[in-house]
C-alpha cells in the first residue's frame, strides 16, 4: 500500500509522530508536502512547505471557506509546485488534511493528483475531519491507520512497512 492516512484522535498532538517521522527520514528521502503547527489562538494553524520552510501561512480556520481561500491565494502557486508529481520526490507528506483544502479548489485538485500518483503518500487527518476526505476515500485506495490503535513506538515502523510493502 502506498497511500496512508493517519487518523489522529480528537484534539491530540499526534501530528508530532508525523513530524518525528519526517525528521528521521528527511536526510534519507526527498520528501515534499506541508506540515502544520497548531497556534495558541483557537482555530489558528501555521502551514509550512517542507522544501521551503520559510514559506509559512497563518490561517484562521474558524473563518468562512471564501475567507480562508483569500488567505491562501498569495501562496497557492508555491503549494501547487510543492505538490507537483512532475518532480523528483520519494514521498509526499500532507499534514492535517480535511481543513484548508476544502476552501481551495486548486489545492484540493492537486491533493487528488498527489494521491492518484505512483508516489507514496502519508497524510494526517483528525478523526472529526475524516468525512471531509470522502473526495479521496471514494476514489483512491488509501489505508487508514487509527493512531489510537497503534503504540506510538510502532508507528514509524508500521508506516515504512506499509509504504514499501515489507
PDB file of C-alpha atoms in Angstrom:
ATOM      1  CA  UNK A   1       0.000   0.000   0.000  1.00  0.00           C
ATOM      2  CA  UNK A   2       1.477   3.328  -0.986  1.00  0.00           C
ATOM      3  CA  UNK A   3      -1.186   5.706   0.303  1.00  0.00           C
ATOM      4  CA  UNK A   4      -1.645   6.047   4.039  1.00  0.00           C
ATOM      5  CA  UNK A   5      -3.881   8.306   6.057  1.00  0.00           C
ATOM      6  CA  UNK A   6      -3.117   8.618   9.769  1.00  0.00           C
ATOM      7  CA  UNK A   7      -6.286   9.281  11.738  1.00  0.00           C
ATOM      8  CA  UNK A   8      -5.479  11.282  14.838  1.00  0.00           C
ATOM      9  CA  UNK A   9      -7.654  11.137  17.958  1.00  0.00           C
ATOM     10  CA  UNK A  10      -9.701  14.251  18.718  1.00  0.00           C
ATOM     11  CA  UNK A  11      -7.670  17.228  19.960  1.00  0.00           C
ATOM     12  CA  UNK A  12      -4.441  15.287  20.018  1.00  0.00           C
ATOM     13  CA  UNK A  13      -0.869  16.284  19.410  1.00  0.00           C
ATOM     14  CA  UNK A  14      -0.382  13.130  17.361  1.00  0.00           C
ATOM     15  CA  UNK A  15       0.973  15.032  14.355  1.00  0.00           C
ATOM     16  CA  UNK A  16       4.118  15.114  16.459  1.00  0.00           C
ATOM     17  CA  UNK A  17       4.507  11.475  15.407  1.00  0.00           C
ATOM     18  CA  UNK A  18       4.352  12.579  11.787  1.00  0.00           C
ATOM     19  CA  UNK A  19       6.835  15.392  12.452  1.00  0.00           C
ATOM     20  CA  UNK A  20       9.211  12.937  14.148  1.00  0.00           C
ATOM     21  CA  UNK A  21       8.852  10.521  11.226  1.00  0.00           C
ATOM     22  CA  UNK A  22       9.698  13.391   8.875  1.00  0.00           C
ATOM     23  CA  UNK A  23      12.758  14.400  10.907  1.00  0.00           C
ATOM     24  CA  UNK A  24      14.065  10.816  10.890  1.00  0.00           C
ATOM     25  CA  UNK A  25      13.564  10.195   7.161  1.00  0.00           C
ATOM     26  CA  UNK A  26      14.227  13.596   5.598  1.00  0.00           C
ATOM     27  CA  UNK A  27      18.019  13.017   5.473  1.00  0.00           C
ATOM     28  CA  UNK A  28      17.378   9.783   3.553  1.00  0.00           C
ATOM     29  CA  UNK A  29      14.463  10.669   1.262  1.00  0.00           C
ATOM     30  CA  UNK A  30      13.373  13.602  -0.851  1.00  0.00           C
ATOM     31  CA  UNK A  31      10.105  14.464   0.921  1.00  0.00           C
ATOM     32  CA  UNK A  32       7.712  17.137  -0.341  1.00  0.00           C
ATOM     33  CA  UNK A  33       4.453  18.423   1.060  1.00  0.00           C
ATOM     34  CA  UNK A  34       3.434  20.502   4.026  1.00  0.00           C
ATOM     35  CA  UNK A  35       3.314  20.364   7.782  1.00  0.00           C
ATOM     36  CA  UNK A  36       1.063  22.234  10.138  1.00  0.00           C
ATOM     37  CA  UNK A  37       1.516  23.611  13.595  1.00  0.00           C
ATOM     38  CA  UNK A  38      -1.359  24.480  15.896  1.00  0.00           C
ATOM     39  CA  UNK A  39      -1.005  28.006  17.217  1.00  0.00           C
ATOM     40  CA  UNK A  40      -2.079  29.360  20.602  1.00  0.00           C
ATOM     41  CA  UNK A  41      -5.056  31.249  19.183  1.00  0.00           C
ATOM     42  CA  UNK A  42      -8.088  28.948  18.878  1.00  0.00           C
ATOM     43  CA  UNK A  43      -8.595  27.549  15.348  1.00  0.00           C
ATOM     44  CA  UNK A  44      -5.329  29.062  14.104  1.00  0.00           C
ATOM     45  CA  UNK A  45      -2.691  26.966  12.349  1.00  0.00           C
ATOM     46  CA  UNK A  46       0.562  27.614  10.546  1.00  0.00           C
ATOM     47  CA  UNK A  47       1.236  25.704   7.325  1.00  0.00           C
ATOM     48  CA  UNK A  48       4.821  25.367   6.103  1.00  0.00           C
ATOM     49  CA  UNK A  49       6.197  23.860   2.913  1.00  0.00           C
ATOM     50  CA  UNK A  50       8.657  21.037   3.533  1.00  0.00           C
ATOM     51  CA  UNK A  51      11.080  22.097   0.804  1.00  0.00           C
ATOM     52  CA  UNK A  52      10.801  25.809   1.683  1.00  0.00           C
ATOM     53  CA  UNK A  53      10.281  26.091   5.456  1.00  0.00           C
ATOM     54  CA  UNK A  54      10.374  29.879   5.191  1.00  0.00           C
ATOM     55  CA  UNK A  55       7.060  29.761   3.286  1.00  0.00           C
ATOM     56  CA  UNK A  56       4.536  29.927   6.140  1.00  0.00           C
ATOM     57  CA  UNK A  57       0.861  30.770   6.122  1.00  0.00           C
ATOM     58  CA  UNK A  58      -1.010  31.502   9.306  1.00  0.00           C
ATOM     59  CA  UNK A  59      -4.665  30.582   8.861  1.00  0.00           C
ATOM     60  CA  UNK A  60      -7.787  31.151  10.926  1.00  0.00           C
ATOM     61  CA  UNK A  61      -9.863  28.020  10.303  1.00  0.00           C
ATOM     62  CA  UNK A  62     -12.901  29.494  12.061  1.00  0.00           C
ATOM     63  CA  UNK A  63     -13.492  31.764   9.062  1.00  0.00           C
ATOM     64  CA  UNK A  64     -15.730  31.035   6.101  1.00  0.00           C
ATOM     65  CA  UNK A  65     -14.243  28.987   3.245  1.00  0.00           C
ATOM     66  CA  UNK A  66     -14.054  32.027   0.945  1.00  0.00           C
ATOM     67  CA  UNK A  67     -12.033  33.945   3.549  1.00  0.00           C
ATOM     68  CA  UNK A  68      -9.624  31.035   4.046  1.00  0.00           C
ATOM     69  CA  UNK A  69      -9.207  30.812   0.267  1.00  0.00           C
ATOM     70  CA  UNK A  70      -8.254  34.523   0.209  1.00  0.00           C
ATOM     71  CA  UNK A  71      -5.609  33.856   2.868  1.00  0.00           C
ATOM     72  CA  UNK A  72      -4.146  31.005   0.814  1.00  0.00           C
ATOM     73  CA  UNK A  73      -4.327  32.640  -2.621  1.00  0.00           C
ATOM     74  CA  UNK A  74      -0.993  34.551  -2.459  1.00  0.00           C
ATOM     75  CA  UNK A  75       0.774  31.229  -1.761  1.00  0.00           C
ATOM     76  CA  UNK A  76      -1.220  28.866  -3.949  1.00  0.00           C
ATOM     77  CA  UNK A  77       1.367  28.597  -6.740  1.00  0.00           C
ATOM     78  CA  UNK A  78       4.063  27.630  -4.234  1.00  0.00           C
ATOM     79  CA  UNK A  79       1.802  24.952  -2.723  1.00  0.00           C
ATOM     80  CA  UNK A  80       0.840  23.603  -6.161  1.00  0.00           C
ATOM     81  CA  UNK A  81       4.521  23.487  -7.137  1.00  0.00           C
ATOM     82  CA  UNK A  82       5.439  21.701  -3.878  1.00  0.00           C
ATOM     83  CA  UNK A  83       2.805  19.059  -4.652  1.00  0.00           C
ATOM     84  CA  UNK A  84       3.760  18.578  -8.291  1.00  0.00           C
ATOM     85  CA  UNK A  85       4.055  14.938  -9.314  1.00  0.00           C
ATOM     86  CA  UNK A  86       6.419  16.037 -12.119  1.00  0.00           C
ATOM     87  CA  UNK A  87       9.484  16.316  -9.907  1.00  0.00           C
ATOM     88  CA  UNK A  88      11.929  14.004  -8.207  1.00  0.00           C
ATOM     89  CA  UNK A  89      10.238  13.056  -4.952  1.00  0.00           C
ATOM     90  CA  UNK A  90      10.360   9.894  -2.853  1.00  0.00           C
ATOM     91  CA  UNK A  91       7.427  10.643  -0.569  1.00  0.00           C
ATOM     92  CA  UNK A  92       4.654  13.200  -0.152  1.00  0.00           C
ATOM     93  CA  UNK A  93       3.747  14.109   3.403  1.00  0.00           C
ATOM     94  CA  UNK A  94       0.495  16.063   3.889  1.00  0.00           C
ATOM     95  CA  UNK A  95      -0.174  17.083   7.446  1.00  0.00           C
ATOM     96  CA  UNK A  96      -3.676  17.861   8.726  1.00  0.00           C
ATOM     97  CA  UNK A  97      -5.881  17.233   5.730  1.00  0.00           C
ATOM     98  CA  UNK A  98      -9.605  17.895   5.822  1.00  0.00           C
ATOM     99  CA  UNK A  99      -9.409  21.604   6.561  1.00  0.00           C
ATOM    100  CA  UNK A 100      -7.595  24.023   4.325  1.00  0.00           C
ATOM    101  CA  UNK A 101      -8.027  22.190   1.022  1.00  0.00           C
ATOM    102  CA  UNK A 102     -11.800  22.322   1.486  1.00  0.00           C
ATOM    103  CA  UNK A 103     -11.534  26.061   0.850  1.00  0.00           C
ATOM    104  CA  UNK A 104      -9.499  25.999  -2.337  1.00  0.00           C
ATOM    105  CA  UNK A 105     -10.446  24.131  -5.499  1.00  0.00           C
ATOM    106  CA  UNK A 106      -6.932  24.145  -6.999  1.00  0.00           C
ATOM    107  CA  UNK A 107      -5.294  22.865  -3.830  1.00  0.00           C
ATOM    108  CA  UNK A 108      -7.929  20.150  -3.461  1.00  0.00           C
ATOM    109  CA  UNK A 109      -7.421  19.069  -7.095  1.00  0.00           C
ATOM    110  CA  UNK A 110      -3.657  18.926  -6.576  1.00  0.00           C
ATOM    111  CA  UNK A 111      -4.093  16.757  -3.476  1.00  0.00           C
ATOM    112  CA  UNK A 112      -6.245  14.370  -5.539  1.00  0.00           C
ATOM    113  CA  UNK A 113      -3.466  14.291  -8.160  1.00  0.00           C
ATOM    114  CA  UNK A 114      -0.852  13.521  -5.487  1.00  0.00           C
ATOM    115  CA  UNK A 115      -2.913  10.649  -4.046  1.00  0.00           C
ATOM    116  CA  UNK A 116      -3.588   9.352  -7.577  1.00  0.00           C
ATOM    117  CA  UNK A 117       0.097   9.304  -8.498  1.00  0.00           C
ATOM    118  CA  UNK A 118       2.531   6.398  -8.131  1.00  0.00           C
ATOM    119  CA  UNK A 119       4.470   8.313  -5.462  1.00  0.00           C
ATOM    120  CA  UNK A 120       3.974   7.128  -1.844  1.00  0.00           C
ATOM    121  CA  UNK A 121       1.864   9.473   0.303  1.00  0.00           C
ATOM    122  CA  UNK A 122       1.338   9.842   4.027  1.00  0.00           C
ATOM    123  CA  UNK A 123      -1.433  12.162   5.106  1.00  0.00           C
ATOM    124  CA  UNK A 124      -2.742  13.015   8.536  1.00  0.00           C
ATOM    125  CA  UNK A 125      -6.285  13.935   9.495  1.00  0.00           C
ATOM    126  CA  UNK A 126      -8.055  14.483  12.781  1.00  0.00           C
ATOM    127  CA  UNK A 127     -10.798  11.930  13.454  1.00  0.00           C
ATOM    128  CA  UNK A 128     -13.596  14.502  13.216  1.00  0.00           C
ATOM    129  CA  UNK A 129     -12.400  15.538   9.718  1.00  0.00           C
ATOM    130  CA  UNK A 130     -12.245  12.085   8.084  1.00  0.00           C
ATOM    131  CA  UNK A 131     -15.654  12.551   6.402  1.00  0.00           C
ATOM    132  CA  UNK A 132     -14.304  15.692   4.717  1.00  0.00           C
ATOM    133  CA  UNK A 133     -11.912  13.422   2.815  1.00  0.00           C
ATOM    134  CA  UNK A 134     -14.634  11.453   1.036  1.00  0.00           C
ATOM    135  CA  UNK A 135     -13.465  13.208  -2.137  1.00  0.00           C
ATOM    136  CA  UNK A 136     -10.338  10.993  -1.803  1.00  0.00           C
ATOM    137  CA  UNK A 137     -11.549   7.920   0.039  1.00  0.00           C
ATOM    138  CA  UNK A 138     -14.231   7.037  -2.516  1.00  0.00           C
ATOM    139  CA  UNK A 139     -11.830   7.302  -5.475  1.00  0.00           C
ATOM    140  CA  UNK A 140      -8.445   6.033  -4.333  1.00  0.00           C
ATOM    141  CA  UNK A 141      -7.409   3.016  -2.236  1.00  0.00           C
ATOM    142  CA  UNK A 142      -5.972   4.518   0.949  1.00  0.00           C
ATOM    143  CA  UNK A 143      -5.031   2.644   4.111  1.00  0.00           C
ATOM    144  CA  UNK A 144      -6.445   4.311   7.226  1.00  0.00           C
ATOM    145  CA  UNK A 145      -4.367   3.863  10.369  1.00  0.00           C
ATOM    146  CA  UNK A 146      -6.040   4.988  13.585  1.00  0.00           C
ATOM    147  CA  UNK A 147      -3.239   6.223  15.804  1.00  0.00           C
ATOM    148  CA  UNK A 148      -5.206   5.392  18.927  1.00  0.00           C
ATOM    149  CA  UNK A 149      -4.941   1.712  17.911  1.00  0.00           C
ATOM    150  CA  UNK A 150      -1.144   1.734  17.447  1.00  0.00           C
ATOM    151  CA  UNK A 151       1.579   2.033  20.036  1.00  0.00           C
ATOM    152  CA  UNK A 152       3.450   5.297  19.472  1.00  0.00           C
ATOM    153  CA  UNK A 153       6.775   3.458  19.301  1.00  0.00           C
ATOM    154  CA  UNK A 154       5.458   1.238  16.465  1.00  0.00           C
ATOM    155  CA  UNK A 155       4.079   3.965  14.171  1.00  0.00           C
ATOM    156  CA  UNK A 156       7.257   4.714  12.198  1.00  0.00           C
ATOM    157  CA  UNK A 157       7.957   1.045  11.578  1.00  0.00           C
ATOM    158  CA  UNK A 158       4.368   0.384  10.507  1.00  0.00           C
ATOM    159  CA  UNK A 159       4.472   3.351   8.118  1.00  0.00           C
ATOM    160  CA  UNK A 160       7.652   2.112   6.470  1.00  0.00           C
ATOM    161  CA  UNK A 161       6.216  -1.420   6.139  1.00  0.00           C
ATOM    162  CA  UNK A 162       3.009  -0.118   4.570  1.00  0.00           C
ATOM    163  CA  UNK A 163       4.726   2.322   2.223  1.00  0.00           C
ATOM    164  CA  UNK A 164       7.183  -0.167   0.839  1.00  0.00           C
ATOM    165  CA  UNK A 165       5.205  -3.450   1.137  1.00  0.00           C
ATOM    166  CA  UNK A 166       7.687  -5.000   3.573  1.00  0.00           C
TER     167      UNK A 166
END
